[in-house]
Amino acid sequence: MESTVSMVDFISVIAAVLAALFAGGSLWHSVRTHNKQKDLIRELGCLQRELTALDLKNAKERELTKEKAAFTARFVGFGSNGSKHLVITNVGSTQARDVRIDFDEGTYFVLQSEVDELFPCELDSSESVKLLAIISLNNKATRESFTLSWVDGLGRNSKKFNVQYR
């Protein structure tokens, strides 16, 4: 009987040791998981601050573009005789004031008298100015180069254009 009791005691001791090892492993795993969660919460806080900073930056940029004029320029045909206009359009979101045009090497296609008559001017958003374009037989140029300058909500700006006559 004594050997059976000792065998039962021995099995109980082994079971208790295994239970203690299992409990210790579970405790160690819980502590590790808790530490990882703390690290993730810290990382999430950093990411949230970065996201907030980016949102503020984007909001400022959107606010600035509300005050910005921007321009396109292209030759557009009209009528059946092949005549063209150089069309300069304010594609920005605000009015451009004191719009000026400076032809770098003189005009090739646009009449200087029209330039003098129409510039300087003011162009609202989506508004255009059209300059009659002509071509002469002795003209070898294929492009019209000029610099456009204007004042908008961000101050004085300029843009160079090199528009192909087609």
mmCIF file of C-alpha atoms in Angstrom:
data_model
loop_
_atom_site.group_PDB
_atom_site.id
_atom_site.type_symbol
_atom_site.label_atom_id
_atom_site.label_comp_id
_atom_site.label_asym_id
_atom_site.label_seq_id
_atom_site.Cartn_x
_atom_site.Cartn_y
_atom_site.Cartn_z
ATOM 1 C CA MET A 1 0.000 0.000 0.000
ATOM 2 C CA GLU A 2 2.853 2.226 0.776
ATOM 3 C CA SER A 3 4.176 1.942 -2.757
ATOM 4 C CA THR A 4 0.783 2.882 -4.207
ATOM 5 C CA VAL A 5 0.527 5.906 -1.972
ATOM 6 C CA SER A 6 3.987 6.983 -2.923
ATOM 7 C CA MET A 7 3.183 6.454 -6.599
ATOM 8 C CA VAL A 8 0.034 8.573 -6.210
ATOM 9 C CA ASP A 9 2.069 11.193 -4.320
ATOM 10 C CA PHE A 10 4.730 11.088 -7.016
ATOM 11 C CA ILE A 11 2.115 11.571 -9.797
ATOM 12 C CA SER A 12 0.512 14.400 -7.782
ATOM 13 C CA VAL A 13 3.886 16.113 -7.371
ATOM 14 C CA ILE A 14 4.611 15.775 -11.126
ATOM 15 C CA ALA A 15 1.150 17.107 -11.968
ATOM 16 C CA ALA A 16 1.679 20.027 -9.568
ATOM 17 C CA VAL A 17 5.091 20.792 -11.115
ATOM 18 C CA LEU A 18 3.633 20.619 -14.633
ATOM 19 C CA ALA A 19 0.730 22.863 -13.584
ATOM 20 C CA ALA A 20 3.207 25.343 -12.051
ATOM 21 C CA LEU A 21 5.318 25.291 -15.245
ATOM 22 C CA PHE A 22 2.203 25.820 -17.362
ATOM 23 C CA ALA A 23 1.064 28.685 -15.120
ATOM 24 C CA GLY A 24 4.550 30.234 -15.271
ATOM 25 C CA GLY A 25 4.567 29.944 -19.085
ATOM 26 C CA SER A 26 1.117 31.525 -19.269
ATOM 27 C CA LEU A 27 2.244 34.357 -16.972
ATOM 28 C CA TRP A 28 5.394 34.930 -19.067
ATOM 29 C CA HIS A 29 3.304 34.966 -22.282
ATOM 30 C CA SER A 30 0.801 37.419 -20.729
ATOM 31 C CA VAL A 31 3.601 39.788 -19.650
ATOM 32 C CA ARG A 32 5.170 39.623 -23.131
ATOM 33 C CA THR A 33 1.811 40.313 -24.792
ATOM 34 C CA HIS A 34 1.170 43.230 -22.423
ATOM 35 C CA ASN A 35 4.574 44.755 -23.256
ATOM 36 C CA LYS A 36 3.916 44.388 -27.001
ATOM 37 C CA GLN A 37 0.543 46.085 -26.549
ATOM 38 C CA LYS A 38 2.219 49.000 -24.724
ATOM 39 C CA ASP A 39 4.716 49.319 -27.607
ATOM 40 C CA LEU A 40 1.891 49.226 -30.162
ATOM 41 C CA ILE A 41 -0.063 51.879 -28.247
ATOM 42 C CA ARG A 42 3.044 54.103 -28.210
ATOM 43 C CA GLU A 43 3.543 53.532 -31.935
ATOM 44 C CA LEU A 44 -0.127 54.269 -32.596
ATOM 45 C CA GLY A 45 0.225 57.555 -30.690
ATOM 46 C CA CYS A 46 3.242 58.530 -32.831
ATOM 47 C CA LEU A 47 1.400 57.631 -36.022
ATOM 48 C CA GLN A 48 -1.635 59.618 -34.889
ATOM 49 C CA ARG A 49 0.543 62.701 -34.277
ATOM 50 C CA GLU A 50 2.155 62.329 -37.721
ATOM 51 C CA LEU A 51 -1.259 61.947 -39.339
ATOM 52 C CA THR A 52 -2.533 65.059 -37.569
ATOM 53 C CA ALA A 53 0.526 67.018 -38.755
ATOM 54 C CA LEU A 54 -0.059 65.849 -42.347
ATOM 55 C CA ASP A 55 -3.738 66.766 -42.142
ATOM 56 C CA LEU A 56 -2.803 70.271 -40.974
ATOM 57 C CA LYS A 57 -0.224 70.612 -43.754
ATOM 58 C CA ASN A 58 -2.745 69.481 -46.385
ATOM 59 C CA ALA A 59 -5.366 71.864 -45.021
ATOM 60 C CA LYS A 60 -2.877 74.751 -45.290
ATOM 61 C CA GLU A 61 -1.992 73.756 -48.864
ATOM 62 C CA ARG A 62 -5.673 73.567 -49.817
ATOM 63 C CA GLU A 63 -6.198 77.005 -48.282
ATOM 64 C CA LEU A 64 -3.256 78.403 -50.270
ATOM 65 C CA THR A 65 -4.517 76.962 -53.567
ATOM 66 C CA LYS A 66 -7.794 78.805 -53.006
ATOM 67 C CA GLU A 67 -5.813 82.022 -53.414
ATOM 68 C CA LYS A 68 -3.782 80.918 -56.447
ATOM 69 C CA ALA A 69 -4.187 81.757 -60.117
ATOM 70 C CA ALA A 70 -2.740 79.394 -62.736
ATOM 71 C CA PHE A 71 -2.582 79.681 -66.507
ATOM 72 C CA THR A 72 -2.667 77.630 -69.689
ATOM 73 C CA ALA A 73 -1.953 78.855 -73.198
ATOM 74 C CA ARG A 74 -2.628 77.265 -76.587
ATOM 75 C CA PHE A 75 -3.410 78.128 -80.165
ATOM 76 C CA VAL A 76 -7.040 77.445 -81.063
ATOM 77 C CA GLY A 77 -8.454 77.455 -84.568
ATOM 78 C CA PHE A 78 -11.667 79.305 -85.376
ATOM 79 C CA GLY A 79 -13.660 79.821 -88.541
ATOM 80 C CA SER A 80 -13.324 77.950 -91.803
ATOM 81 C CA ASN A 81 -10.365 79.937 -93.124
ATOM 82 C CA GLY A 82 -7.811 78.359 -90.737
ATOM 83 C CA SER A 83 -7.446 81.444 -88.539
ATOM 84 C CA LYS A 84 -6.181 80.948 -85.000
ATOM 85 C CA HIS A 85 -6.189 82.642 -81.622
ATOM 86 C CA LEU A 86 -3.613 82.358 -78.882
ATOM 87 C CA VAL A 87 -5.913 81.631 -75.930
ATOM 88 C CA ILE A 88 -4.559 82.323 -72.447
ATOM 89 C CA THR A 89 -6.841 81.006 -69.667
ATOM 90 C CA ASN A 90 -6.777 81.432 -65.905
ATOM 91 C CA VAL A 91 -7.373 77.848 -64.714
ATOM 92 C CA GLY A 92 -6.671 78.766 -61.090
ATOM 93 C CA SER A 93 -9.190 79.248 -58.336
ATOM 94 C CA THR A 94 -8.900 83.027 -57.921
ATOM 95 C CA GLN A 95 -8.635 86.230 -59.911
ATOM 96 C CA ALA A 96 -5.315 87.256 -61.428
ATOM 97 C CA ARG A 97 -4.635 90.986 -61.378
ATOM 98 C CA ASP A 98 -2.135 92.999 -63.382
ATOM 99 C CA VAL A 99 -1.670 90.160 -65.906
ATOM 100 C CA ARG A 100 1.202 91.043 -68.213
ATOM 101 C CA ILE A 101 2.724 89.279 -71.186
ATOM 102 C CA ASP A 102 6.343 89.582 -72.265
ATOM 103 C CA PHE A 103 7.419 88.020 -75.550
ATOM 104 C CA ASP A 104 10.998 86.905 -75.063
ATOM 105 C CA GLU A 105 12.193 87.412 -78.641
ATOM 106 C CA GLY A 106 9.342 89.424 -80.102
ATOM 107 C CA THR A 107 6.091 88.064 -81.445
ATOM 108 C CA TYR A 108 5.995 85.611 -84.334
ATOM 109 C CA PHE A 109 2.282 84.945 -84.677
ATOM 110 C CA VAL A 110 0.453 87.364 -82.382
ATOM 111 C CA LEU A 111 -0.238 90.942 -83.426
ATOM 112 C CA GLN A 112 1.668 93.342 -81.175
ATOM 113 C CA SER A 113 -1.163 95.875 -81.452
ATOM 114 C CA GLU A 114 -3.548 93.342 -79.815
ATOM 115 C CA VAL A 115 -1.044 92.674 -77.056
ATOM 116 C CA ASP A 116 -0.766 96.401 -76.352
ATOM 117 C CA GLU A 117 -4.552 96.761 -76.372
ATOM 118 C CA LEU A 118 -5.405 93.788 -74.111
ATOM 119 C CA PHE A 119 -2.542 93.817 -71.583
ATOM 120 C CA PRO A 120 -2.190 94.430 -68.694
ATOM 121 C CA CYS A 121 -5.557 93.007 -67.660
ATOM 122 C CA GLU A 122 -7.420 91.153 -64.931
ATOM 123 C CA LEU A 123 -8.639 87.591 -65.459
ATOM 124 C CA ASP A 124 -11.105 85.886 -63.158
ATOM 125 C CA SER A 125 -11.005 82.148 -62.599
ATOM 126 C CA SER A 126 -11.874 80.319 -65.871
ATOM 127 C CA GLU A 127 -11.664 83.566 -67.843
ATOM 128 C CA SER A 128 -9.595 83.788 -71.045
ATOM 129 C CA VAL A 129 -8.036 86.388 -73.266
ATOM 130 C CA LYS A 130 -7.755 85.702 -77.023
ATOM 131 C CA LEU A 131 -5.069 87.164 -79.226
ATOM 132 C CA LEU A 132 -5.463 86.908 -82.992
ATOM 133 C CA ALA A 133 -2.620 84.877 -84.496
ATOM 134 C CA ILE A 134 -1.380 85.291 -88.047
ATOM 135 C CA ILE A 135 1.300 83.531 -90.052
ATOM 136 C CA SER A 136 3.391 85.037 -92.806
ATOM 137 C CA LEU A 137 5.197 83.199 -95.587
ATOM 138 C CA ASN A 138 8.658 84.320 -94.470
ATOM 139 C CA ASN A 139 8.094 83.224 -90.846
ATOM 140 C CA LYS A 140 10.204 80.142 -90.017
ATOM 141 C CA ALA A 141 9.102 79.947 -86.365
ATOM 142 C CA THR A 142 6.860 77.134 -85.153
ATOM 143 C CA ARG A 143 6.473 78.275 -81.553
ATOM 144 C CA GLU A 144 5.531 81.407 -79.663
ATOM 145 C CA SER A 145 7.561 81.943 -76.479
ATOM 146 C CA PHE A 146 6.493 84.360 -73.777
ATOM 147 C CA THR A 147 6.376 84.938 -70.042
ATOM 148 C CA LEU A 148 3.112 85.660 -68.294
ATOM 149 C CA SER A 149 3.203 87.492 -64.951
ATOM 150 C CA TRP A 150 0.363 88.329 -62.563
ATOM 151 C CA VAL A 151 -0.615 89.119 -58.990
ATOM 152 C CA ASP A 152 -2.907 86.817 -57.005
ATOM 153 C CA GLY A 153 -3.579 86.026 -53.342
ATOM 154 C CA LEU A 154 -0.044 84.648 -52.982
ATOM 155 C CA GLY A 155 1.686 87.701 -54.454
ATOM 156 C CA ARG A 156 3.511 88.227 -57.763
ATOM 157 C CA ASN A 157 3.926 85.110 -59.935
ATOM 158 C CA SER A 158 5.119 84.279 -63.428
ATOM 159 C CA LYS A 159 5.224 81.354 -65.835
ATOM 160 C CA LYS A 160 7.121 80.795 -69.077
ATOM 161 C CA PHE A 161 5.268 79.411 -72.086
ATOM 162 C CA ASN A 162 6.528 77.918 -75.340
ATOM 163 C CA VAL A 163 3.379 77.229 -77.374
ATOM 164 C CA GLN A 164 3.493 75.402 -80.683
ATOM 165 C CA TYR A 165 1.609 76.910 -83.598
ATOM 166 C CA ARG A 166 -0.188 74.066 -85.403
#
